[in-house]
Amino acid sequence: MTMIMDGRSFKLPYAFLTLFVLVHLRLALGGFIPAGVGDANNISCPEGERQALLEFKKGISDPYGRLSSWGSEEEKKNCCNWQGIRCSNQTGHVLQLYFYYLGGMISPSLLELPYLTYLDLSFNDFNRSHIPEFIGSLSNLEHLDLSGSNFSGPIPHQLGNLSRLQYLNLGFNDLTNSENLEWLSHMSSIEDLELSLTNLSGANDWLEVVSSLPNLKTLEMSTCNLPLMSLSSFSQFNHSKSFTSLESLRLHNNEINDIPKFFGDICTLRELGLAGNNLNGQVIEHINNLFGCAKDSLEVLELGRNQLWGSLPDFAMFPSLKEIELPSNKLNGTMPKTIGNLHNLEHLDVSLNYLQDVISEAHFSNLSKLLSMDLSGNSLTLEFDFNWVPPFQLDELHLRSCKLGPRFPNWIRTQRNFTILDISNAQISDTVPAEWFANLPPNLYSLNISNNQIHGLLPNVSTMSWREPEFDLSANRLEGPLPFFSTNVSSLNLSKNRFSGPLSPLCKINDRRLGLGFLDLSDNLLSGQLPNCFMNWPNLLILNLANNNFSGEVPSSLGFLSMLQTLSLHNNTFSGDFPNSLKNCSYLRVMDLGNNRFSGKIPAWIAEDLPQLIVLILRSNKFSGSIPWDTCKLKYLRILDLSLNDFSGIIPQCLNNLTAMAYKAYSSTNLFEGSYMGAIKGHNYLYSGDYVDSAMVALKGREYNFGKNLGLLKIINLSSNNLTGKLPTEITSLLELVVLNVSKNNLIGEIPQTIGQLKQLESFDMSWNQFSGEIPSSMSELQFLSHLDLSFNNLSGKIPSGTQLQGFDATCFTRNRALCGPPLTQKCPGEETPNQTLPTDNGSIEDDKDNRDEFEKWFCVGAGIGFAIGFWGICSSLILKRSWRHAYFLLLDNMKDWLYVTMAVNKARFWRMFQRQG
Ligand SMILES: *[C@@H]1O[C@H](CO)[C@@H](O)[C@H](O)[C@H]1NC(C)=O
Ligand SMILES: *[C@@H]1O[C@H](CO)[C@@H](O)[C@H](O)[C@H]1NC(C)=O
Ligand SMILES: *[C@@H]1O[C@H](CO)[C@@H](O)[C@H](O)[C@H]1NC(C)=O
Ligand SMILES: *[C@@H]1O[C@H](CO)[C@@H](O)[C@H](O)[C@H]1NC(C)=O
Ligand SMILES: *[C@@H]1O[C@H](CO)[C@@H](O)[C@H](O)[C@H]1NC(C)=O
Ligand SMILES: *[C@@H]1O[C@H](CO)[C@@H](O)[C@H](O)[C@H]1NC(C)=O
Ligand SMILES: *[C@@H]1O[C@H](CO)[C@@H](O)[C@H](O)[C@H]1NC(C)=O
């Protein structure tokens, strides 16, 4: 599901994850329960209220004793001193009750707190229970917050009895209100109403009801499935009766396709949020609808994620405007210079549009209050006088994919106070601005200069920032040894540069609070042994050292990475046994040790201690011994690549226990794909971001870097070992298998008759073995098969005919004992068989084995939609194959283009979101 906060979308798998995230955000930022609440000196709470609270506590599950100050003991007698309670300083009556991150059930004993005015149970876990009706009897309530607390079911209409209520937040639960909202119309005191994520599809009267609430100042109904018919024809708008106090109206994600004209007549309106709706057409036409009296008051306009096109309007009509949010629309015109006159403007976001313009000083002439600007993802060129000093000091600046270069923009140096700076992919090809790096702002949170051509030596990057800063300097031409970074760096991406020398300078990063969570040094020239300093990074989630020259054994301190989820050591010269220290990394999901010099056996503890493994790549090492049966217990495993090693013995029959390859439902465990965040071991701690796991996957004779679609692959590759025995029939129970490669072993026996069950199979290579017998006719059921190689075996008999197997090139079947029939030229016995000579393979087999050209291998790539080829017949297959091949490459290239956004941006957005929410 996609959820909207502050006009931006976050993709989150489950509603409950939302809760989880928000809870942890609050934890990360605020601690558990506000302290120092019992401020009444001598005043003590009445005994009856104390008993009521103790009764209430019985319903709450509090495994960590956060309510331990609540008790019947003598020293806890005064409940005004309990955590989460506030009493009247005159009478001692309990006025306020609030806590979060607990759960359980809400006891009716609350009714015995007759003076309760403030009840905040947000961000608890009430386990999908219904909101109790008796809450409607807490008649003194002025503030009720039950948001994000995992409630479900209908909203009890009894809440309408809370006539003193000023604040009501039921958002971020799974609530519905299938009938009308009449009950709400009794809440005459309500000022702030938040119902996001409540299904209001049956509430046809919503607009009438909310518009007549006389004191309503803030209304948020985002993602509510609002019925919209009344919106377009809202006839009752009456200046003296409708929305008389409304200041903030947020209706994100509701399929609204027009800004209704009456919005412009709400004279008090300061904020209008309509992100993620269906607004389409020229942006200016929609804006025109706001030209009523609201144009003078409007400060915030959020219209992101709609279908608006045209130029950025001239907002001069809105003198109070502070914030313009238009990201992810289809704006395809220019950016008028008049924007520079909005001297109140603080935030401007027009990212991810198609604006085309050259931006100059004039665009910013009077924007002295500007704090954040996001122009990313347009076709904008920023050209300023070299000595231009902007009138603003920005807090956030996002200029990804704007053209800023070729020189490092001088005006950026005038910004001395930013928290976030993203100038990635900005065509800067200058030398490293060394003095700038040495003097980064004290509030720095995230710096992204990736995908430029910035070259030279990177100086030490030791900001004084108190936040845990994140750096993405990847894909530049930075060189020299790794510099020192601030000790509190939380995320570091230096991949795709030319850094050389050892990793040890990074050992200085060892902050105890949050610590390093992400480290990507892949694709550099780093070398030497890894220093034994991984104990400094106990919260590391992702470690990518691929494509360097690191050597030697993996240090034992890797065992301190007990949170590690992704480890890639791919393509180095690491040696030694399978690293025993990984035993402690029990959250590992992706392990890529491919292309190294590891040796020894796969340890038997692998399944026991790394039960979460999804990707296990040991390709191209010197591992030996047999494939342990324990490997079969890795029930989440989706990619098993043991190719190019010295494994011997038989293929374990238990492979059918690799459950994730057998059942679709089982393979939904998360790889890092898109937003990710989580709290770690109950620490006040989170990561969020768009990191996408990737792995080098050997496919059809080549290795590809799979990112975004890694999760879709189900692969077993045992190629180029010394495996013996038969291909176990059990393997054909792995119904979701996409690639099966057992080529270049010493396997014998027949192809399992049930091979046709592997309906998802796209690539099947069993060449260079001693398989015998006939090709099972069920093979023709493999409709997605696009790569097949059965060559160099002892197969015999007729190639099943009339199927897509005829769509493959003859080379896929050659060098067998006695295969016959199309696509081979030799006819089968019984059919007229004039000539039995094999096509053209006269060369020595050994020569072939080494020199077989990769390109030739592609001739074994067939159609991809099986029977289409069978239908078209073999005549056209060659012609087709060319274009198919082309298409396939394109597809793979796109996959290779994996998203690799670090955690920086989103994390920052969550901060912002929280600050606003809070
Ligand atoms: C008592 O509470 C009221 C309202 O909360 C506050 O204005 C007042 O200063 C408090 N008095 C004392 C003595 O704390
Ligand atoms: C902008 O997009 C609209 C709608 O797709 C199109 O009609 C218009 O011609 C485009 N304008 C420019 C300047 O490309
Ligand atoms: C720098 O930014 C912080 C917030 O990030 C702000 O409080 C402070 O006033 C700013 N200082 C200047 C000189 O702009
Ligand atoms: C392996 O790493 C080296 C750098 O150490 C790089 O040049 C080479 O391209 C990498 N090979 C693959 C297959 O990625
Ligand atoms: C495979 O699964 C079956 C049934 O769940 C179980 O009895 C058997 O022990 C498993 N085999 C291995 C080697 O894990
Ligand atoms: C393969 O294994 C057999 C025994 O199973 C052994 O005799 C042979 O030397 C091995 N070949 C290689 C290349 O390791
Ligand atoms: C067999 O092939 C040879 C050479 O291609 C040809 O000359 C000969 O006539 C063929 N024999 C028959 C019976 O078709």
Coordinates of N, CA, C and O in Angstrom, one line a residue, residues 697-700 702-707 709 713 762 858 861 884-898:
V697 N 24.0 -12.4 -10.8 CA 23.3 -13.6 -11.1 C 23.8 -14.2 -12.4 O 23.8 -13.5 -13.4
A698 N 24.3 -15.4 -12.4 CA 24.7 -16.0 -13.6 C 23.5 -16.6 -14.3 O 22.7 -17.3 -13.8
L699 N 23.3 -16.2 -15.5 CA 22.1 -16.5 -16.3 C 22.5 -16.7 -17.7 O 23.0 -15.8 -18.3
K700 N 22.1 -17.8 -18.3 CA 22.3 -18.0 -19.7 C 23.7 -17.6 -20.2 O 23.9 -16.8 -21.1
R702 N 25.9 -15.6 -18.9 CA 26.5 -14.4 -18.5 C 26.1 -14.0 -17.1 O 25.2 -14.6 -16.5
E703 N 26.9 -13.1 -16.5 CA 26.5 -12.6 -15.1 C 25.8 -11.3 -15.3 O 26.2 -10.4 -16.0
Y704 N 24.7 -11.2 -14.6 CA 24.0 -9.9 -14.6 C 23.8 -9.4 -13.2 O 23.6 -10.2 -12.3
N705 N 23.8 -8.1 -13.0 CA 23.6 -7.5 -11.7 C 22.1 -7.3 -11.6 O 21.5 -6.4 -12.2
F706 N 21.4 -8.1 -10.8 CA 20.0 -8.0 -10.6 C 19.7 -7.2 -9.3 O 20.2 -7.5 -8.3
G707 N 18.9 -6.2 -9.5 CA 18.5 -5.4 -8.3 C 17.0 -5.6 -8.1 O 16.5 -6.5 -7.5
N709 N 14.5 -6.7 -9.6 CA 13.8 -7.9 -9.8 C 14.4 -9.2 -9.2 O 14.0 -10.3 -9.5
L713 N 13.4 -14.0 -9.1 CA 14.2 -15.1 -9.6 C 14.2 -16.3 -8.6 O 14.3 -16.1 -7.4
E762 N 12.6 -20.9 -17.2 CA 12.9 -20.1 -18.4 C 14.3 -20.6 -19.0 O 14.6 -20.3 -20.2
W858 N 24.2 -17.8 -27.1 CA 22.9 -17.1 -27.2 C 22.0 -17.7 -28.3 O 20.8 -17.5 -28.3
V861 N 19.2 -19.5 -27.0 CA 18.1 -18.8 -26.5 C 17.0 -18.8 -27.5 O 17.1 -18.4 -28.6
W884 N 14.4 -11.2 -30.6 CA 14.1 -11.6 -29.2 C 15.4 -11.3 -28.3 O 15.3 -10.9 -27.2
R885 N 16.5 -11.7 -28.9 CA 17.7 -11.5 -28.2 C 17.9 -10.0 -27.8 O 18.2 -9.7 -26.7
H886 N 17.5 -9.2 -28.8 CA 17.6 -7.8 -28.5 C 16.7 -7.4 -27.4 O 17.2 -6.7 -26.5
A887 N 15.5 -7.8 -27.5 CA 14.6 -7.5 -26.4 C 15.0 -8.0 -25.1 O 14.9 -7.3 -24.1
Y888 N 15.6 -9.1 -25.1 CA 16.0 -9.7 -23.8 C 17.2 -8.9 -23.2 O 17.2 -8.6 -22.0
F889 N 18.1 -8.5 -24.0 CA 19.2 -7.7 -23.5 C 18.7 -6.4 -22.9 O 19.1 -5.9 -21.9
L890 N 17.7 -5.8 -23.7 CA 17.1 -4.6 -23.2 C 16.5 -4.7 -21.8 O 16.8 -4.0 -20.9
L891 N 15.8 -5.8 -21.7 CA 15.1 -6.1 -20.4 C 16.2 -6.2 -19.3 O 16.1 -5.6 -18.3
L892 N 17.2 -7.0 -19.6 CA 18.2 -7.2 -18.6 C 19.0 -5.9 -18.3 O 19.3 -5.7 -17.1
D893 N 19.2 -5.1 -19.3 CA 19.9 -3.8 -19.0 C 19.0 -3.0 -18.1 O 19.6 -2.3 -17.2
N894 N 17.7 -3.0 -18.3 CA 16.9 -2.2 -17.4 C 17.0 -2.7 -16.0 O 17.0 -2.0 -15.1
M895 N 17.0 -4.0 -15.9 CA 17.1 -4.6 -14.6 C 18.4 -4.2 -13.9 O 18.5 -4.0 -12.7
K896 N 19.4 -4.2 -14.8 CA 20.8 -3.9 -14.2 C 20.8 -2.5 -13.7 O 21.6 -2.2 -12.8
D897 N 20.0 -1.7 -14.3 CA 19.9 -0.3 -13.9 C 19.2 -0.2 -12.5 O 18.3 0.5 -12.3
W898 N 19.7 -0.9 -11.6 CA 19.0 -1.0 -10.3 C 19.0 0.3 -9.5 O 20.0 1.0 -9.5

